């Protein structure tokens, strides 16, 4: 082959030519970036692993579908409830309550309502007005004074950005904006005003995502700094870590956790810098029947929580 080339000409290796061609194809099109996730879900992968919905006691949930869009739910909970205390020890009192729910789920409209025996009423609404604009609302009514609240959220989804505006009781107003700047990186900002408490805040956030990892960070003028990282080891295994710091109160917390999805179950757990260990197991016994085990051990506070439950439907 060398004799077939003119003198002074160097042959380009096939691999180098292929690499150059691939880089040319992977050139970023900044006019066609993906739409980012909502601002409040910036750290959703880390929250799934590090913040499972642990509970203490017995829980039973039953959901019955009446048709394709409408269903009813029944929930029973029996277990202790923590009450505020000035001492280091945790004070718990035994409680039990029943919850009745109604759900209406349509491609463009979702209505969810809950009524509890202690007098609380919860409601959630999500309505897609157009392909780009949606309205979310949630409210809670209770017998306790000054504990009822409501919030309305307007979410606009653009081609490569999202913007949100929030209104709530107590003269609470907030707005956020998140923009994709590369196929993997998104930058965001938020601002809020709490008129009842005469407080305002400003925050910034960033999220970097690939097929194998997700890194996110948030900082706010209220003193909060939150960092998280999730490594996708495989399709079924993820490892997560987070770091929380408040530069006003000097409180620091770090934690590491895992999310392991097996054929019949899902196991999540974490351990943090305060010595608190958490594990949460969801096992599918049969179609529509799940068994739940929850455990949380805080050695420093001598607080131990164990729970189990069944979910039907």
mmCIF file of C-alpha atoms in Angstrom:
data_model
loop_
_atom_site.group_PDB
_atom_site.id
_atom_site.type_symbol
_atom_site.label_atom_id
_atom_site.label_comp_id
_atom_site.label_asym_id
_atom_site.label_seq_id
_atom_site.Cartn_x
_atom_site.Cartn_y
_atom_site.Cartn_z
ATOM 1 C CA UNK A 1 0.000 0.000 0.000
ATOM 2 C CA UNK A 2 2.873 2.360 0.725
ATOM 3 C CA UNK A 3 3.997 2.056 -2.849
ATOM 4 C CA UNK A 4 0.591 3.148 -4.135
ATOM 5 C CA UNK A 5 0.705 6.490 -2.280
ATOM 6 C CA UNK A 6 2.468 9.527 -3.736
ATOM 7 C CA UNK A 7 5.680 10.548 -2.020
ATOM 8 C CA UNK A 8 5.133 12.952 0.942
ATOM 9 C CA UNK A 9 1.588 11.658 1.568
ATOM 10 C CA UNK A 10 0.718 10.150 4.980
ATOM 11 C CA UNK A 11 -2.049 7.563 5.298
ATOM 12 C CA UNK A 12 -4.798 8.426 7.823
ATOM 13 C CA UNK A 13 -5.618 5.487 10.096
ATOM 14 C CA UNK A 14 -9.175 4.196 9.761
ATOM 15 C CA UNK A 15 -9.854 4.599 13.519
ATOM 16 C CA UNK A 16 -8.760 8.249 13.526
ATOM 17 C CA UNK A 17 -10.933 8.971 10.508
ATOM 18 C CA UNK A 18 -13.908 7.289 12.204
ATOM 19 C CA UNK A 19 -13.337 9.262 15.424
ATOM 20 C CA UNK A 20 -13.220 12.568 13.555
ATOM 21 C CA UNK A 21 -16.423 11.646 11.710
ATOM 22 C CA UNK A 22 -18.156 10.754 14.999
ATOM 23 C CA UNK A 23 -17.133 14.052 16.626
ATOM 24 C CA UNK A 24 -18.516 15.931 13.650
ATOM 25 C CA UNK A 25 -21.832 14.101 14.039
ATOM 26 C CA UNK A 26 -21.926 14.812 17.793
ATOM 27 C CA UNK A 27 -21.576 18.559 17.345
ATOM 28 C CA UNK A 28 -24.053 20.247 19.679
ATOM 29 C CA UNK A 29 -27.099 21.828 18.091
ATOM 30 C CA UNK A 30 -27.841 24.670 20.511
ATOM 31 C CA UNK A 31 -31.081 25.455 18.671
ATOM 32 C CA UNK A 32 -32.482 22.004 19.436
ATOM 33 C CA UNK A 33 -31.757 21.371 23.134
ATOM 34 C CA UNK A 34 -33.988 19.073 25.251
ATOM 35 C CA UNK A 35 -36.599 20.434 27.614
ATOM 36 C CA UNK A 36 -35.351 20.247 31.248
ATOM 37 C CA UNK A 37 -37.233 18.705 34.158
ATOM 38 C CA UNK A 38 -39.293 20.927 36.514
ATOM 39 C CA UNK A 39 -37.342 22.984 39.063
ATOM 40 C CA UNK A 40 -38.741 21.136 42.083
ATOM 41 C CA UNK A 41 -37.518 17.809 40.628
ATOM 42 C CA UNK A 42 -33.877 18.810 40.193
ATOM 43 C CA UNK A 43 -32.717 16.188 42.708
ATOM 44 C CA UNK A 44 -35.436 13.583 42.201
ATOM 45 C CA UNK A 45 -33.065 10.644 41.579
ATOM 46 C CA UNK A 46 -31.230 11.293 44.846
ATOM 47 C CA UNK A 47 -34.497 11.741 46.749
ATOM 48 C CA UNK A 48 -35.783 8.380 45.499
ATOM 49 C CA UNK A 49 -32.784 6.622 47.058
ATOM 50 C CA UNK A 50 -32.148 8.780 50.117
ATOM 51 C CA UNK A 51 -35.683 9.835 51.140
ATOM 52 C CA UNK A 52 -37.958 6.772 51.088
ATOM 53 C CA UNK A 53 -41.361 7.207 52.745
ATOM 54 C CA UNK A 54 -40.495 5.397 55.970
ATOM 55 C CA UNK A 55 -43.150 4.871 58.626
ATOM 56 C CA UNK A 56 -43.594 3.241 62.031
ATOM 57 C CA UNK A 57 -46.320 0.769 62.889
ATOM 58 C CA UNK A 58 -48.883 -0.889 60.618
ATOM 59 C CA UNK A 59 -50.148 0.428 57.295
ATOM 60 C CA UNK A 60 -52.746 -1.052 54.947
ATOM 61 C CA UNK A 61 -53.701 0.512 51.609
ATOM 62 C CA UNK A 62 -56.453 -0.748 49.308
ATOM 63 C CA UNK A 63 -57.324 0.781 45.932
ATOM 64 C CA UNK A 64 -60.354 -0.299 43.879
ATOM 65 C CA UNK A 65 -60.752 0.852 40.304
ATOM 66 C CA UNK A 66 -64.354 1.512 39.300
ATOM 67 C CA UNK A 67 -63.494 2.216 35.665
ATOM 68 C CA UNK A 68 -60.477 3.296 33.619
ATOM 69 C CA UNK A 69 -60.505 6.821 35.080
ATOM 70 C CA UNK A 70 -62.117 6.652 38.505
ATOM 71 C CA UNK A 71 -60.947 4.736 41.590
ATOM 72 C CA UNK A 72 -61.494 4.687 45.346
ATOM 73 C CA UNK A 73 -58.874 4.087 48.038
ATOM 74 C CA UNK A 74 -58.962 3.050 51.682
ATOM 75 C CA UNK A 75 -56.014 3.349 54.061
ATOM 76 C CA UNK A 76 -55.589 2.297 57.680
ATOM 77 C CA UNK A 77 -52.623 3.336 59.819
ATOM 78 C CA UNK A 78 -51.811 2.300 63.378
ATOM 79 C CA UNK A 79 -48.621 3.476 65.036
ATOM 80 C CA UNK A 80 -47.013 6.041 67.305
ATOM 81 C CA UNK A 81 -46.827 9.756 66.509
ATOM 82 C CA UNK A 82 -43.991 11.958 67.708
ATOM 83 C CA UNK A 83 -44.855 15.097 69.662
ATOM 84 C CA UNK A 84 -42.563 18.113 70.125
ATOM 85 C CA UNK A 85 -40.381 18.028 73.208
ATOM 86 C CA UNK A 86 -37.586 20.169 74.635
ATOM 87 C CA UNK A 87 -35.752 17.122 75.949
ATOM 88 C CA UNK A 88 -33.326 15.027 73.915
ATOM 89 C CA UNK A 89 -35.560 11.968 74.144
ATOM 90 C CA UNK A 90 -38.291 11.374 71.577
ATOM 91 C CA UNK A 91 -41.827 11.302 72.988
ATOM 92 C CA UNK A 92 -44.400 9.187 71.138
ATOM 93 C CA UNK A 93 -48.110 8.623 71.647
ATOM 94 C CA UNK A 94 -50.128 5.791 70.059
ATOM 95 C CA UNK A 95 -52.457 6.860 67.257
ATOM 96 C CA UNK A 96 -54.650 5.290 64.599
ATOM 97 C CA UNK A 97 -56.625 6.737 61.733
ATOM 98 C CA UNK A 98 -58.560 5.789 58.616
ATOM 99 C CA UNK A 99 -58.292 7.592 55.298
ATOM 100 C CA UNK A 100 -60.787 7.543 52.433
ATOM 101 C CA UNK A 101 -59.746 8.726 48.989
ATOM 102 C CA UNK A 102 -61.197 9.295 45.550
ATOM 103 C CA UNK A 103 -59.105 9.565 42.376
ATOM 104 C CA UNK A 104 -59.985 10.732 38.882
ATOM 105 C CA UNK A 105 -57.151 10.378 36.355
ATOM 106 C CA UNK A 106 -57.519 11.532 32.753
ATOM 107 C CA UNK A 107 -54.751 12.307 30.217
ATOM 108 C CA UNK A 108 -55.391 16.043 30.717
ATOM 109 C CA UNK A 109 -56.922 16.171 34.208
ATOM 110 C CA UNK A 110 -56.060 14.589 37.557
ATOM 111 C CA UNK A 111 -58.187 15.003 40.702
ATOM 112 C CA UNK A 112 -57.182 13.413 44.016
ATOM 113 C CA UNK A 113 -58.985 13.837 47.325
ATOM 114 C CA UNK A 114 -58.405 12.431 50.813
ATOM 115 C CA UNK A 115 -60.494 12.603 54.017
ATOM 116 C CA UNK A 116 -59.042 11.460 57.366
ATOM 117 C CA UNK A 117 -60.798 10.595 60.606
ATOM 118 C CA UNK A 118 -58.834 13.306 62.465
ATOM 119 C CA UNK A 119 -60.627 15.961 60.418
ATOM 120 C CA UNK A 120 -58.015 16.687 57.759
ATOM 121 C CA UNK A 121 -59.036 17.048 54.119
ATOM 122 C CA UNK A 122 -56.418 16.970 51.337
ATOM 123 C CA UNK A 123 -56.954 17.774 47.661
ATOM 124 C CA UNK A 124 -54.712 17.855 44.585
ATOM 125 C CA UNK A 125 -55.480 18.982 41.053
ATOM 126 C CA UNK A 126 -53.400 18.864 37.874
ATOM 127 C CA UNK A 127 -54.933 20.252 34.698
ATOM 128 C CA UNK A 128 -53.144 20.478 31.353
ATOM 129 C CA UNK A 129 -54.698 23.531 29.729
ATOM 130 C CA UNK A 130 -52.563 23.156 26.586
ATOM 131 C CA UNK A 131 -49.599 21.052 25.507
ATOM 132 C CA UNK A 132 -47.309 23.640 27.127
ATOM 133 C CA UNK A 133 -49.305 25.133 29.998
ATOM 134 C CA UNK A 134 -50.525 23.246 33.060
ATOM 135 C CA UNK A 135 -52.031 24.236 36.402
ATOM 136 C CA UNK A 136 -51.355 22.403 39.668
ATOM 137 C CA UNK A 137 -53.116 23.056 42.948
ATOM 138 C CA UNK A 138 -53.019 21.415 46.367
ATOM 139 C CA UNK A 139 -54.756 22.258 49.617
ATOM 140 C CA UNK A 140 -55.118 20.928 53.137
ATOM 141 C CA UNK A 141 -57.890 21.824 55.564
ATOM 142 C CA UNK A 142 -57.567 20.950 59.242
ATOM 143 C CA UNK A 143 -59.210 21.710 62.568
ATOM 144 C CA UNK A 144 -55.962 23.061 64.015
ATOM 145 C CA UNK A 145 -55.681 26.861 63.816
ATOM 146 C CA UNK A 146 -53.265 28.318 61.261
ATOM 147 C CA UNK A 147 -52.433 24.856 59.869
ATOM 148 C CA UNK A 148 -54.631 24.920 56.757
ATOM 149 C CA UNK A 149 -52.850 25.895 53.579
ATOM 150 C CA UNK A 150 -53.231 26.021 49.806
ATOM 151 C CA UNK A 151 -50.955 26.470 46.796
ATOM 152 C CA UNK A 152 -51.481 27.079 43.068
ATOM 153 C CA UNK A 153 -48.706 26.481 40.536
ATOM 154 C CA UNK A 154 -48.629 27.538 36.873
ATOM 155 C CA UNK A 155 -46.103 25.554 34.818
ATOM 156 C CA UNK A 156 -45.130 26.584 31.275
ATOM 157 C CA UNK A 157 -43.002 24.159 29.251
ATOM 158 C CA UNK A 158 -41.030 25.633 26.353
ATOM 159 C CA UNK A 159 -38.856 23.937 23.788
ATOM 160 C CA UNK A 160 -35.702 24.022 25.925
ATOM 161 C CA UNK A 161 -36.871 25.718 29.131
ATOM 162 C CA UNK A 162 -39.525 25.656 31.865
ATOM 163 C CA UNK A 163 -40.959 28.485 33.929
ATOM 164 C CA UNK A 164 -43.171 28.324 36.997
ATOM 165 C CA UNK A 165 -45.181 30.759 39.066
ATOM 166 C CA UNK A 166 -46.594 29.918 42.506
ATOM 167 C CA UNK A 167 -49.175 31.523 44.763
ATOM 168 C CA UNK A 168 -50.095 30.389 48.260
ATOM 169 C CA UNK A 169 -51.908 31.505 51.369
ATOM 170 C CA UNK A 170 -50.049 33.795 53.717
ATOM 171 C CA UNK A 171 -49.163 36.075 50.780
ATOM 172 C CA UNK A 172 -46.640 33.562 49.457
ATOM 173 C CA UNK A 173 -45.400 34.162 45.906
ATOM 174 C CA UNK A 174 -42.657 32.366 44.035
ATOM 175 C CA UNK A 175 -41.230 32.021 40.546
ATOM 176 C CA UNK A 176 -38.604 29.752 38.999
ATOM 177 C CA UNK A 177 -36.961 29.297 35.618
ATOM 178 C CA UNK A 178 -34.784 26.459 34.302
ATOM 179 C CA UNK A 179 -32.936 26.509 30.973
ATOM 180 C CA UNK A 180 -31.007 23.834 29.098
ATOM 181 C CA UNK A 181 -27.635 25.264 28.066
ATOM 182 C CA UNK A 182 -26.176 22.016 26.661
ATOM 183 C CA UNK A 183 -27.724 18.574 26.017
ATOM 184 C CA UNK A 184 -26.599 17.539 29.528
ATOM 185 C CA UNK A 185 -26.446 20.767 31.587
ATOM 186 C CA UNK A 186 -29.343 22.866 32.890
ATOM 187 C CA UNK A 187 -29.161 26.087 34.909
ATOM 188 C CA UNK A 188 -31.987 27.470 37.032
ATOM 189 C CA UNK A 189 -32.995 30.264 39.364
ATOM 190 C CA UNK A 190 -35.832 30.984 41.748
ATOM 191 C CA UNK A 191 -37.208 33.842 43.825
ATOM 192 C CA UNK A 192 -39.918 33.927 46.507
ATOM 193 C CA UNK A 193 -41.670 36.358 48.828
ATOM 194 C CA UNK A 194 -43.492 35.353 52.038
ATOM 195 C CA UNK A 195 -45.607 38.385 52.860
ATOM 196 C CA UNK A 196 -46.934 37.019 56.144
ATOM 197 C CA UNK A 197 -43.425 36.650 57.576
ATOM 198 C CA UNK A 198 -41.887 39.541 55.599
ATOM 199 C CA UNK A 199 -39.174 37.323 54.159
ATOM 200 C CA UNK A 200 -37.793 36.971 50.663
ATOM 201 C CA UNK A 201 -35.248 34.674 49.084
ATOM 202 C CA UNK A 202 -33.231 34.044 45.952
ATOM 203 C CA UNK A 203 -31.748 30.775 44.771
ATOM 204 C CA UNK A 204 -29.655 29.266 41.994
ATOM 205 C CA UNK A 205 -29.346 25.670 40.817
ATOM 206 C CA UNK A 206 -27.564 23.501 38.271
ATOM 207 C CA UNK A 207 -28.097 19.938 37.053
ATOM 208 C CA UNK A 208 -25.794 17.780 34.928
ATOM 209 C CA UNK A 209 -27.139 14.493 33.600
ATOM 210 C CA UNK A 210 -25.798 11.668 31.441
ATOM 211 C CA UNK A 211 -26.843 8.055 30.891
ATOM 212 C CA UNK A 212 -24.694 6.947 33.843
ATOM 213 C CA UNK A 213 -24.865 9.773 36.395
ATOM 214 C CA UNK A 214 -26.821 12.769 37.663
ATOM 215 C CA UNK A 215 -25.277 15.647 39.629
ATOM 216 C CA UNK A 216 -27.274 18.565 41.012
ATOM 217 C CA UNK A 217 -26.611 21.543 43.246
ATOM 218 C CA UNK A 218 -28.707 24.300 44.805
ATOM 219 C CA UNK A 219 -27.804 27.380 46.829
ATOM 220 C CA UNK A 220 -30.193 29.939 48.324
ATOM 221 C CA UNK A 221 -29.960 33.221 50.156
ATOM 222 C CA UNK A 222 -31.746 31.589 53.103
ATOM 223 C CA UNK A 223 -28.459 29.807 53.877
ATOM 224 C CA UNK A 224 -29.213 26.458 52.310
ATOM 225 C CA UNK A 225 -26.658 24.613 50.153
ATOM 226 C CA UNK A 226 -27.698 21.225 48.740
ATOM 227 C CA UNK A 227 -25.534 18.956 46.596
ATOM 228 C CA UNK A 228 -26.388 15.483 45.323
ATOM 229 C CA UNK A 229 -24.840 12.854 43.084
ATOM 230 C CA UNK A 230 -26.309 9.622 41.701
ATOM 231 C CA UNK A 231 -24.263 6.975 39.896
ATOM 232 C CA UNK A 232 -26.188 4.457 37.802
ATOM 233 C CA UNK A 233 -24.146 1.278 38.223
ATOM 234 C CA UNK A 234 -26.568 -0.683 36.037
ATOM 235 C CA UNK A 235 -30.205 -0.605 34.996
ATOM 236 C CA UNK A 236 -31.164 -2.042 38.389
ATOM 237 C CA UNK A 237 -28.593 -0.548 40.770
ATOM 238 C CA UNK A 238 -27.981 3.099 41.662
ATOM 239 C CA UNK A 239 -25.749 4.642 44.317
ATOM 240 C CA UNK A 240 -26.497 8.101 45.697
ATOM 241 C CA UNK A 241 -24.992 10.689 48.018
ATOM 242 C CA UNK A 242 -25.965 14.151 49.173
ATOM 243 C CA UNK A 243 -24.562 17.029 51.206
ATOM 244 C CA UNK A 244 -26.679 19.602 53.064
ATOM 245 C CA UNK A 245 -25.191 22.705 54.624
ATOM 246 C CA UNK A 246 -26.719 25.809 56.159
ATOM 247 C CA UNK A 247 -24.111 28.541 56.365
ATOM 248 C CA UNK A 248 -26.267 30.577 58.782
ATOM 249 C CA UNK A 249 -26.884 27.879 61.401
ATOM 250 C CA UNK A 250 -23.697 25.907 60.546
ATOM 251 C CA UNK A 251 -25.666 22.662 60.340
ATOM 252 C CA UNK A 252 -24.076 20.013 58.114
ATOM 253 C CA UNK A 253 -25.481 16.645 57.053
ATOM 254 C CA UNK A 254 -24.163 14.154 54.511
ATOM 255 C CA UNK A 255 -25.572 10.783 53.528
ATOM 256 C CA UNK A 256 -24.964 7.889 51.166
ATOM 257 C CA UNK A 257 -27.548 5.432 49.912
ATOM 258 C CA UNK A 258 -28.526 2.833 47.370
ATOM 259 C CA UNK A 259 -31.481 1.813 45.195
ATOM 260 C CA UNK A 260 -31.572 -1.846 44.161
ATOM 261 C CA UNK A 261 -34.371 -3.153 41.892
ATOM 262 C CA UNK A 262 -34.747 -6.949 41.826
ATOM 263 C CA UNK A 263 -37.182 -9.075 39.863
ATOM 264 C CA UNK A 264 -39.775 -9.169 42.642
ATOM 265 C CA UNK A 265 -38.769 -6.346 44.968
ATOM 266 C CA UNK A 266 -37.110 -2.956 45.365
ATOM 267 C CA UNK A 267 -34.697 -2.196 48.208
ATOM 268 C CA UNK A 268 -33.614 1.303 49.209
ATOM 269 C CA UNK A 269 -31.513 2.495 52.104
ATOM 270 C CA UNK A 270 -29.129 5.126 53.428
ATOM 271 C CA UNK A 271 -26.878 6.123 56.306
ATOM 272 C CA UNK A 272 -26.129 9.732 57.213
ATOM 273 C CA UNK A 273 -23.476 11.608 59.167
ATOM 274 C CA UNK A 274 -25.749 11.767 62.248
ATOM 275 C CA UNK A 275 -25.691 7.991 62.554
ATOM 276 C CA UNK A 276 -29.241 7.493 61.270
ATOM 277 C CA UNK A 277 -29.692 4.324 59.189
ATOM 278 C CA UNK A 278 -32.735 3.704 56.990
ATOM 279 C CA UNK A 279 -33.951 0.737 54.943
ATOM 280 C CA UNK A 280 -37.140 0.397 52.895
ATOM 281 C CA UNK A 281 -38.245 -2.801 51.132
ATOM 282 C CA UNK A 282 -41.133 -3.175 48.681
ATOM 283 C CA UNK A 283 -41.801 -6.754 47.598
ATOM 284 C CA UNK A 284 -44.405 -7.826 45.060
ATOM 285 C CA UNK A 285 -46.109 -10.958 46.393
ATOM 286 C CA UNK A 286 -48.593 -11.195 43.542
ATOM 287 C CA UNK A 287 -50.137 -9.047 40.866
ATOM 288 C CA UNK A 288 -51.558 -6.020 42.692
ATOM 289 C CA UNK A 289 -50.292 -7.166 46.102
ATOM 290 C CA UNK A 290 -47.169 -5.611 47.653
ATOM 291 C CA UNK A 291 -45.561 -6.164 51.053
ATOM 292 C CA UNK A 292 -43.640 -3.274 52.655
ATOM 293 C CA UNK A 293 -40.993 -3.284 55.367
ATOM 294 C CA UNK A 294 -39.641 -0.025 56.816
ATOM 295 C CA UNK A 295 -36.877 0.531 59.357
ATOM 296 C CA UNK A 296 -35.075 3.591 60.703
ATOM 297 C CA UNK A 297 -32.515 3.573 63.514
ATOM 298 C CA UNK A 298 -31.137 6.772 65.050
ATOM 299 C CA UNK A 299 -28.517 5.763 67.619
ATOM 300 C CA UNK A 300 -27.745 9.301 68.764
ATOM 301 C CA UNK A 301 -31.388 9.993 69.711
ATOM 302 C CA UNK A 302 -32.095 6.380 70.707
ATOM 303 C CA UNK A 303 -35.043 6.459 68.335
ATOM 304 C CA UNK A 304 -35.973 3.189 66.605
ATOM 305 C CA UNK A 305 -38.767 2.938 64.056
ATOM 306 C CA UNK A 306 -40.044 -0.274 62.455
ATOM 307 C CA UNK A 307 -43.091 -0.692 60.274
ATOM 308 C CA UNK A 308 -44.741 -3.111 57.892
ATOM 309 C CA UNK A 309 -47.658 -2.838 55.537
ATOM 310 C CA UNK A 310 -49.649 -4.230 52.645
ATOM 311 C CA UNK A 311 -50.727 -2.497 49.451
ATOM 312 C CA UNK A 312 -53.566 -3.999 47.457
ATOM 313 C CA UNK A 313 -54.646 -2.743 44.065
#
